[in-house]
PDB file of C-alpha atoms in Angstrom:
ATOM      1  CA  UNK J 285      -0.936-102.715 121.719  1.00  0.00           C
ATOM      2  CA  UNK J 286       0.760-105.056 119.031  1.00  0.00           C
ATOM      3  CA  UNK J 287      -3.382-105.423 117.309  1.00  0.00           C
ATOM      4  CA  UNK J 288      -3.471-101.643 117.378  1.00  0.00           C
ATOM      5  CA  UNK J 289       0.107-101.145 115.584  1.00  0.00           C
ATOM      6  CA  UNK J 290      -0.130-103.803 113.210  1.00  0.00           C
ATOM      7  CA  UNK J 291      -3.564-104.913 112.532  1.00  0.00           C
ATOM      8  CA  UNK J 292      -6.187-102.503 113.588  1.00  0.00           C
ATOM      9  CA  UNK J 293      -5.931 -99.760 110.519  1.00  0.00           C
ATOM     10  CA  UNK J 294      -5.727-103.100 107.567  1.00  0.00           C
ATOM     11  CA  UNK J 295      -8.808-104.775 109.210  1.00  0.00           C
ATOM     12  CA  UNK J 296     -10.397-101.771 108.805  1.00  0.00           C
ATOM     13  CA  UNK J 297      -9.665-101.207 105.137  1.00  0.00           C
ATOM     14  CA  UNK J 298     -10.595-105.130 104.925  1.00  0.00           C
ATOM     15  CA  UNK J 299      -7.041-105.918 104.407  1.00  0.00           C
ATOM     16  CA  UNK J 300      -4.686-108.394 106.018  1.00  0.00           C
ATOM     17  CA  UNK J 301      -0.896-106.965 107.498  1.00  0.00           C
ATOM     18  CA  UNK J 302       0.507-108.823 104.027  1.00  0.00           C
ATOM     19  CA  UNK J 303      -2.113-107.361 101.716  1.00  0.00           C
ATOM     20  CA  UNK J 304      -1.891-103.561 103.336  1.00  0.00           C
ATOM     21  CA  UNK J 305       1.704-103.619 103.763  1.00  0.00           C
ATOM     22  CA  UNK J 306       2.774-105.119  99.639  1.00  0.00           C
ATOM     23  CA  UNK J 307       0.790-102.264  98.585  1.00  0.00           C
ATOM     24  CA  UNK J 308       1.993 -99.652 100.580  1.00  0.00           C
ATOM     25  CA  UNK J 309       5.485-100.460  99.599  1.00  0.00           C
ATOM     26  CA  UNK J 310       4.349-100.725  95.970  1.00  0.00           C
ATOM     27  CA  UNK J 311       2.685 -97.099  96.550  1.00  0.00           C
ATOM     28  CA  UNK J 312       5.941 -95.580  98.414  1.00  0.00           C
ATOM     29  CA  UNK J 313       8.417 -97.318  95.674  1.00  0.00           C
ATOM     30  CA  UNK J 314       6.606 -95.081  93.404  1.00  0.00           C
ATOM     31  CA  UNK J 315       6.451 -91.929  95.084  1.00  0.00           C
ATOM     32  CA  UNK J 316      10.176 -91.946  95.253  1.00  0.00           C
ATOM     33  CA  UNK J 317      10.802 -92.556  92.109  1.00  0.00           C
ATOM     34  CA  UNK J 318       8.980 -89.946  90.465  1.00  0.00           C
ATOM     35  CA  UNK J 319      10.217 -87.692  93.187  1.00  0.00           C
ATOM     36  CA  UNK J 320      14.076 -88.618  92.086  1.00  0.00           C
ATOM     37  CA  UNK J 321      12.707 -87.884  88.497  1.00  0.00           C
ATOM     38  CA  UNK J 322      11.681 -84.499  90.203  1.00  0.00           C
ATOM     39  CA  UNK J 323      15.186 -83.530  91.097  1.00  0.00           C
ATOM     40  CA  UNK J 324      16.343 -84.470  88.080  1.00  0.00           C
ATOM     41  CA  UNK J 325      14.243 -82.440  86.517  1.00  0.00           C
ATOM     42  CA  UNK J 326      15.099 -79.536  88.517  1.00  0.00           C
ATOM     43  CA  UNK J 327      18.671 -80.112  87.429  1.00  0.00           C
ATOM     44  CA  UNK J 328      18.084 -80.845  83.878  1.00  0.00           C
ATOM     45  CA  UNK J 329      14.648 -79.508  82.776  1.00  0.00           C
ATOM     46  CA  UNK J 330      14.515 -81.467  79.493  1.00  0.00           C
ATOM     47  CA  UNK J 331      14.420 -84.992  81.406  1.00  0.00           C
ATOM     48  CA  UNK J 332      11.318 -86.330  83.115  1.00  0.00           C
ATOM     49  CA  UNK J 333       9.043 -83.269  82.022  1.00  0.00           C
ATOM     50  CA  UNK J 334       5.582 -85.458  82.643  1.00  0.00           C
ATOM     51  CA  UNK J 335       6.807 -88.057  85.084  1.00  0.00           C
ATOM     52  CA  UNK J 336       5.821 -86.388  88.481  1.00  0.00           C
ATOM     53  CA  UNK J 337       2.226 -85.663  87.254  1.00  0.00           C
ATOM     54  CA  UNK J 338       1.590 -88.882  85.406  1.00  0.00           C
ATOM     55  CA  UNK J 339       2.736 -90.858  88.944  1.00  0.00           C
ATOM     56  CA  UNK J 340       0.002 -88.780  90.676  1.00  0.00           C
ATOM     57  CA  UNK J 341      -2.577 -89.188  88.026  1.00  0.00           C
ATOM     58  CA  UNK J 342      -2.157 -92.725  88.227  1.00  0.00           C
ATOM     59  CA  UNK J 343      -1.742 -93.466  92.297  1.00  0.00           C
ATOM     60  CA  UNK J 344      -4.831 -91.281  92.860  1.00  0.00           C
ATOM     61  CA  UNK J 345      -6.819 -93.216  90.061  1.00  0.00           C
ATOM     62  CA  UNK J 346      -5.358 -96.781  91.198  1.00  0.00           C
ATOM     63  CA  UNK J 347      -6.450 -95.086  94.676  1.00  0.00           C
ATOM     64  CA  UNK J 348      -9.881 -94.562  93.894  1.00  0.00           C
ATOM     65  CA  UNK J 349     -10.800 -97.986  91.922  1.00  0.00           C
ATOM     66  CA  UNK J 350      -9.457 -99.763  95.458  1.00  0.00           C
ATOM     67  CA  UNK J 351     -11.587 -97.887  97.682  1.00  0.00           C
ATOM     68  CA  UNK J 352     -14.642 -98.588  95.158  1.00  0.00           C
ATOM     69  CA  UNK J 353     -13.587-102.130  95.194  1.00  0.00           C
ATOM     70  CA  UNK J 354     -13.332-102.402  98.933  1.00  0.00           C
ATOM     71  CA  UNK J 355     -16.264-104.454 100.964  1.00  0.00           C
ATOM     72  CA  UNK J 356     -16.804-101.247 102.769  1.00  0.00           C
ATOM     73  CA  UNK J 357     -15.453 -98.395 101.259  1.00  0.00           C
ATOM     74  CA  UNK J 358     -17.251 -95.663 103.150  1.00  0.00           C
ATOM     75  CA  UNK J 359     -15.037 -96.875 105.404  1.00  0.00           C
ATOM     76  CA  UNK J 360     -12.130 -95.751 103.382  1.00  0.00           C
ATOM     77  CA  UNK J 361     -10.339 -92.242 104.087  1.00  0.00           C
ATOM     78  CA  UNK J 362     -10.074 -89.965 101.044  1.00  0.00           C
ATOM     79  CA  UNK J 363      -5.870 -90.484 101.533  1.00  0.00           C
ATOM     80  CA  UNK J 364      -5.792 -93.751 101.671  1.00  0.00           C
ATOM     81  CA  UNK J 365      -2.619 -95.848 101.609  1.00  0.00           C
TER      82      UNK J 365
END
């Protein structure tokens, strides 16, 4: 049980618990933030006009260069985290 909650999905990836977990923080720090720029935004539409769709430009390209990095990455789902 403990190998399938914590270890099972990095070791697939060819990541350790460390490795998967750092960059799904870094990942999820980011999506917040550009979603507080969202409602922002919303609020004042002057502020943060490009922020939203330069966060997803960039997550989906840093994204892509790790699964073509990865050992295996056929092995990598398309929404990788």
């Amino acid at each position: 049980m403990i190998g399938r909650l914590f270890q099972d999905h990095p070791k697939s990836l060819g990541m350790s618990w460390a490795e998967h977990g750092s960059g799904a923080v870094v990942i999820g720090a980011r999506m917040v933030g550009a979603g507080l720029a969202c409602i922002v935004h919303a609020a004042v539409p002057a502020l943060f006009t490009e922020t939203a769709g330069r966060t997803v430009q960039s997550l989906h390209d840093h994204m892509v260069k790790r699964k073509a990095g990865a050992a295996n990455p056929n092995a990598w789902p398309d929404y990788e985290i």
